[in-house]
Short mmCIF file of C-alpha atoms and ligand atoms in Angstrom, two decimals:
data_model
loop_
_atom_site.label_atom_id
_atom_site.label_comp_id
_atom_site.label_asym_id
_atom_site.label_seq_id
_atom_site.Cartn_x
_atom_site.Cartn_y
_atom_site.Cartn_z
CA MET A 1 0.12 -0.18 -0.03
CA ARG A 2 1.27 3.60 -0.87
CA PHE A 3 1.52 5.90 1.81
CA ASP A 4 -1.58 7.80 0.57
CA GLU A 5 -3.33 4.71 0.01
CA ARG A 6 -3.37 5.13 -3.94
CA LYS A 7 -3.18 2.34 -6.46
CA GLU A 8 0.05 1.86 -8.32
CA ASP A 9 -0.86 3.34 -11.65
CA GLU A 10 -3.39 6.17 -9.95
CA LEU A 11 -2.56 9.97 -10.26
CA ARG A 12 -2.84 12.15 -7.08
CA PRO A 13 -6.02 13.92 -7.13
CA THR A 14 -5.74 16.38 -10.01
CA THR A 15 -7.48 19.68 -10.84
CA ALA A 16 -6.98 22.18 -13.68
CA LYS A 17 -7.98 25.54 -14.44
CA VAL A 18 -7.91 27.80 -17.41
CA GLY A 19 -7.63 31.45 -17.67
CA VAL A 20 -6.79 32.53 -13.95
CA ILE A 21 -4.99 35.50 -14.37
CA LYS A 22 -6.65 38.24 -16.81
CA ASN A 23 -3.73 40.32 -17.55
CA ALA A 24 -1.79 36.95 -19.22
CA PHE A 25 -2.62 36.22 -22.88
CA GLY A 26 -3.04 32.92 -21.52
CA SER A 27 -2.97 31.27 -18.04
CA ALA A 28 -3.59 28.22 -16.01
CA ARG A 29 -3.44 26.55 -12.64
CA PHE A 30 -2.65 23.25 -12.11
CA GLN A 31 -2.49 21.01 -9.01
CA MET A 32 -1.64 17.35 -8.76
CA GLY A 33 -2.10 16.26 -4.70
CA LYS A 34 -0.30 19.14 -2.63
CA THR A 35 1.87 20.37 -5.55
CA ILE A 36 0.62 23.38 -7.42
CA ALA A 37 1.80 25.31 -10.31
CA ILE A 38 0.52 28.67 -11.77
CA SER A 39 1.47 30.06 -15.24
CA GLY A 40 1.32 32.90 -17.55
CA VAL A 41 2.16 33.50 -21.05
CA TYR A 42 2.61 37.07 -22.86
CA GLY A 43 3.46 36.97 -26.60
CA PRO A 44 4.19 36.24 -29.32
CA GLY A 45 5.49 39.43 -28.97
CA GLU A 46 8.91 41.80 -28.77
CA LEU A 47 11.71 40.02 -28.16
CA HIS A 48 14.22 41.23 -25.47
CA PRO A 49 17.18 41.32 -26.22
CA ARG A 50 16.49 41.28 -29.97
CA ARG A 51 19.90 39.95 -30.75
CA ILE A 52 18.79 36.59 -29.75
CA SER A 53 15.69 36.72 -31.93
CA GLN A 54 15.59 34.17 -35.07
CA SER A 55 14.53 35.03 -38.39
CA ASP A 56 12.45 31.88 -39.23
CA ARG A 57 10.66 31.49 -35.79
CA ALA A 58 9.64 32.39 -32.43
CA VAL A 59 12.03 32.29 -29.31
CA ILE A 60 10.57 30.91 -26.04
CA LYS A 61 11.82 32.08 -22.71
CA VAL A 62 10.92 30.10 -19.91
CA TYR A 63 10.86 31.10 -16.49
CA TYR A 64 10.68 28.35 -13.31
CA ASP A 65 10.78 29.33 -9.91
CA MET A 66 9.64 27.73 -6.40
CA LEU A 67 8.14 30.42 -4.40
CA SER A 68 9.60 31.20 -0.97
CA PHE A 69 6.70 29.88 1.17
CA SER A 70 6.23 26.73 -1.46
CA VAL A 71 8.41 24.33 0.53
CA PRO A 72 8.62 23.63 4.41
CA ASP A 73 12.26 25.12 4.45
CA ARG A 74 11.84 28.86 3.00
CA ALA A 75 13.19 28.53 -0.22
CA ARG A 76 15.71 31.62 -1.47
CA PRO A 77 13.65 34.26 -3.50
CA GLY A 78 14.28 34.31 -7.12
CA PRO A 79 15.69 31.22 -9.17
CA ASP A 80 18.89 29.52 -8.12
CA ARG A 81 20.51 26.81 -10.17
CA ARG A 82 17.93 24.35 -9.84
CA ASP A 83 15.16 26.57 -11.04
CA HIS A 84 17.53 27.45 -14.13
CA GLU A 85 17.88 23.62 -14.88
CA ILE A 86 14.15 23.04 -14.75
CA SER A 87 13.42 26.15 -16.78
CA LEU A 88 15.81 24.45 -19.50
CA LYS A 89 14.01 21.05 -19.22
CA ILE A 90 10.40 22.66 -19.24
CA LYS A 91 11.61 24.81 -22.52
CA GLU A 92 13.35 21.32 -24.11
CA ALA A 93 9.68 19.66 -23.32
CA PHE A 94 7.61 22.16 -25.28
CA ALA A 95 10.33 22.04 -28.40
CA PRO A 96 8.28 19.01 -30.26
CA ALA A 97 5.09 20.63 -29.67
CA VAL A 98 5.19 24.29 -30.56
CA ILE A 99 4.95 25.37 -33.79
CA ARG A 100 7.55 28.54 -33.70
CA GLU A 101 7.84 28.90 -37.35
CA GLU A 102 4.19 30.51 -37.52
CA PHE A 103 5.84 33.78 -35.16
CA PRO A 104 9.34 34.61 -36.44
CA LYS A 105 11.63 36.94 -34.92
CA THR A 106 8.97 36.89 -32.10
CA GLY A 107 9.37 36.22 -28.40
CA ILE A 108 7.10 33.83 -26.51
CA TYR A 109 7.51 34.61 -22.59
CA LEU A 110 6.16 31.50 -20.28
CA TYR A 111 6.22 31.94 -16.67
CA THR A 112 6.04 28.93 -14.47
CA TYR A 113 5.69 29.56 -10.72
CA ILE A 114 5.33 26.59 -7.89
CA LEU A 115 2.94 27.82 -5.15
CA GLN A 116 3.07 24.63 -3.17
CA ALA A 117 5.67 21.77 -3.78
CA ASP A 118 5.36 17.87 -2.78
CA ALA A 119 7.50 16.50 -5.76
CA GLY A 120 6.98 16.70 -9.57
CA THR A 121 6.87 20.20 -9.78
CA ARG A 122 8.47 20.35 -12.91
CA CYS A 123 5.81 18.01 -14.64
CA VAL A 124 2.86 20.38 -12.79
CA ALA A 125 4.64 23.46 -14.25
CA ILE A 126 4.39 21.57 -17.94
CA ASN A 127 0.92 20.72 -17.52
CA ALA A 128 0.20 24.32 -16.14
CA ALA A 129 2.37 25.66 -19.19
CA SER A 130 0.67 23.75 -21.89
CA LEU A 131 -2.80 25.19 -20.79
CA ALA A 132 -1.59 28.45 -20.41
CA LEU A 133 0.26 28.61 -24.16
CA ALA A 134 -3.39 26.82 -25.67
CA GLN A 135 -5.07 29.81 -24.19
CA ALA A 136 -2.78 32.56 -25.51
CA GLY A 137 -3.61 30.77 -28.83
CA ILE A 138 -0.11 29.49 -29.45
CA PRO A 139 -0.42 26.90 -32.24
CA MET A 140 0.83 23.44 -31.02
CA ARG A 141 1.06 20.28 -32.63
CA ASP A 142 -0.89 18.67 -29.10
CA LEU A 143 -0.84 19.78 -25.49
CA VAL A 144 2.35 18.41 -23.73
CA SER A 145 1.23 16.33 -20.51
CA SER A 146 3.39 15.52 -17.81
CA VAL A 147 3.94 13.57 -14.59
CA ALA A 148 6.70 11.39 -12.63
CA ALA A 149 6.95 7.69 -12.43
CA GLY A 150 9.36 5.49 -10.43
CA LYS A 151 10.52 2.56 -8.69
CA ILE A 152 9.74 2.81 -4.70
CA GLY A 153 10.94 0.04 -3.13
CA GLU A 154 9.95 -2.98 -4.85
CA LYS A 155 6.79 -1.00 -6.26
CA PHE A 156 6.42 0.92 -9.56
CA VAL A 157 4.35 3.53 -9.20
CA LEU A 158 2.74 6.81 -11.03
CA ASP A 159 2.67 10.31 -9.64
CA VAL A 160 5.56 10.12 -6.87
CA THR A 161 5.01 12.46 -4.08
CA LYS A 162 8.09 13.64 -1.77
CA LYS A 163 7.50 11.20 0.84
CA GLU A 164 7.77 8.57 -1.90
CA GLU A 165 10.91 10.19 -3.41
CA ASP A 166 12.55 10.15 0.30
CA TYR A 167 11.35 6.38 0.62
CA GLY A 168 14.14 4.61 2.83
CA HIS A 169 15.56 7.82 4.15
CA PHE A 170 12.51 9.59 5.43
CA VAL A 171 12.08 10.01 8.99
CA GLU A 172 8.60 11.18 11.06
CA ASN A 173 7.99 10.72 14.60
CA ASN A 174 11.12 8.89 14.95
CA LYS A 175 9.69 6.29 12.75
CA TRP A 176 12.30 5.17 9.50
CA TYR A 177 9.99 4.78 6.61
CA GLY A 178 10.71 2.37 4.02
CA LYS A 179 13.81 -0.15 3.14
CA GLY A 180 15.35 0.23 -0.21
CA ALA A 181 15.89 2.77 -2.87
CA ALA A 182 13.69 5.38 -4.53
CA THR A 183 13.76 6.02 -8.18
CA ASP A 184 12.15 9.01 -9.76
CA VAL A 185 11.52 9.71 -13.64
CA PRO A 186 9.92 12.86 -14.45
CA ILE A 187 8.11 12.28 -18.10
CA ALA A 188 6.57 14.38 -20.62
CA TYR A 189 4.78 13.33 -23.44
CA VAL A 190 2.93 14.68 -26.98
CA PRO A 191 0.30 12.57 -27.41
CA ALA A 192 -0.19 13.69 -31.11
CA THR A 193 3.39 12.88 -32.32
CA LYS A 194 3.78 10.06 -29.39
CA GLU A 195 6.95 11.81 -28.57
CA VAL A 196 8.48 11.74 -24.98
CA SER A 197 10.08 15.20 -24.47
CA LEU A 198 10.90 15.09 -21.18
CA LEU A 199 12.99 12.01 -19.37
CA GLN A 200 14.98 12.69 -16.36
CA LEU A 201 16.28 10.06 -13.95
CA ASP A 202 17.10 10.30 -10.38
CA GLY A 203 17.86 7.05 -8.74
CA GLU A 204 19.38 3.72 -10.34
CA VAL A 205 17.10 1.00 -12.22
CA SER A 206 17.98 -1.52 -14.81
CA GLU A 207 17.18 -0.71 -18.48
CA GLU A 208 14.27 -3.39 -18.32
CA GLU A 209 12.88 -1.43 -14.90
CA LEU A 210 13.12 1.86 -16.61
CA LYS A 211 11.10 0.51 -19.81
CA LYS A 212 8.42 -0.37 -17.31
CA ILE A 213 8.69 3.13 -15.64
CA VAL A 214 8.56 4.76 -18.78
CA LYS A 215 5.58 3.09 -20.01
CA LEU A 216 3.52 3.58 -16.64
CA GLY A 217 4.69 7.35 -17.22
CA ILE A 218 2.92 7.38 -20.75
CA LYS A 219 0.11 5.93 -19.44
CA GLY A 220 -0.35 8.47 -16.44
CA CYS A 221 0.42 11.49 -19.19
CA LYS A 222 -2.41 10.37 -21.32
CA LYS A 223 -4.72 10.59 -18.07
CA VAL A 224 -3.25 13.80 -17.34
CA HIS A 225 -4.10 14.91 -21.26
CA GLU A 226 -7.85 14.08 -20.69
CA ILE A 227 -7.81 16.49 -17.49
CA GLN A 228 -5.98 19.26 -19.70
CA VAL A 229 -8.53 19.11 -22.71
CA LYS A 230 -11.59 19.12 -20.01
CA ALA A 231 -10.30 22.23 -18.48
CA LEU A 232 -9.69 23.84 -21.75
CA LYS A 233 -13.48 23.00 -22.69
CA ASP A 234 -14.65 24.17 -19.53
CA TYR A 235 -13.27 27.36 -20.13
CA TYR A 236 -14.45 27.94 -23.51
CA ASN A 237 -18.15 26.67 -22.42
CA GLU A 238 -18.39 28.35 -19.36
CA GLU A 239 -16.82 31.49 -19.84
CA ASN A 240 -15.97 32.79 -23.25
O1 CDP G 301 9.85 19.02 -8.03
P1 CDP G 301 10.61 18.00 -8.93
O2 CDP G 301 9.97 16.90 -8.60
O3 CDP G 301 10.43 18.45 -10.32
O4 CDP G 301 12.05 18.47 -8.55
P2 CDP G 301 13.03 18.18 -7.54
O5 CDP G 301 14.46 18.92 -7.51
O6 CDP G 301 13.30 16.34 -7.53
O7 CDP G 301 12.64 18.41 -6.23
C1 CDP G 301 11.46 17.31 -5.56
C2 CDP G 301 11.06 17.80 -4.29
O8 CDP G 301 11.71 18.19 -3.37
C3 CDP G 301 10.06 19.15 -4.81
O9 CDP G 301 8.94 19.15 -5.42
C4 CDP G 301 10.05 19.70 -3.35
O10 CDP G 301 8.83 18.98 -2.87
C5 CDP G 301 11.23 19.54 -2.49
N1 CDP G 301 12.17 20.54 -2.65
C6 CDP G 301 12.36 21.24 -1.56
O11 CDP G 301 11.67 20.87 -0.40
N2 CDP G 301 13.22 22.17 -1.52
C7 CDP G 301 13.87 22.88 -2.40
N3 CDP G 301 14.67 23.82 -2.27
C8 CDP G 301 13.74 21.65 -3.62
C9 CDP G 301 12.97 20.50 -3.59
#
């Protein structure tokens, strides 16, 4: 049994809302369990500095930040090394999906903030960002959907929490949780083209095990995709 009593292939309770920041071209909030991300998009528009512009396509600038109050130990305000690395990974995750050739010489600014973190923040940020880009009218081959899968002890599980990530060295009320190691694999997937656009591995597994984890992750991404599509439909049906 998992700590939160989920089935092995079950997502945490997941909610999504499009159009949460009226001033942005597109925006969304995405929550998986206790991890919450908000994303806002500006553009396509003028790019700063101009010298980084590309004559045949838009340049996407991604900004990921974990807000100070999002974690138990106050995170230092402003992006650190980890945040820069995650920004780059999010940018790569959108590369096969966004049709950048439609807006040459422009910039698309994609901001993602983590309001509350309980693992999987890069995935939840991607899910929010996908919806924000869609609402902003940025043409994409499909929404990008993301979730982490992993091997926790001997179990293969979907949508890993912080407690699961720390399996084997997690202590609460002087009690140790778990025997063995935890491996966490964040995955992003573009359903229309069947491309995996984010794949990172934190831990140690065999090639066979990794294949199993990726398969489980893709299954999870498809579930996330359904939730994203519903959020977009709800937005256009209800308000606009
Ligand atoms: O969040 P994600 O799983 O994409 O990335 P990570 O770097 O593997 O971080 C895993 C989790 O550790 C985060 O989601 C937070 O819950 C926690 N964390 C933290 O508490 N304080 C930090 N400065 C960084 C991460």
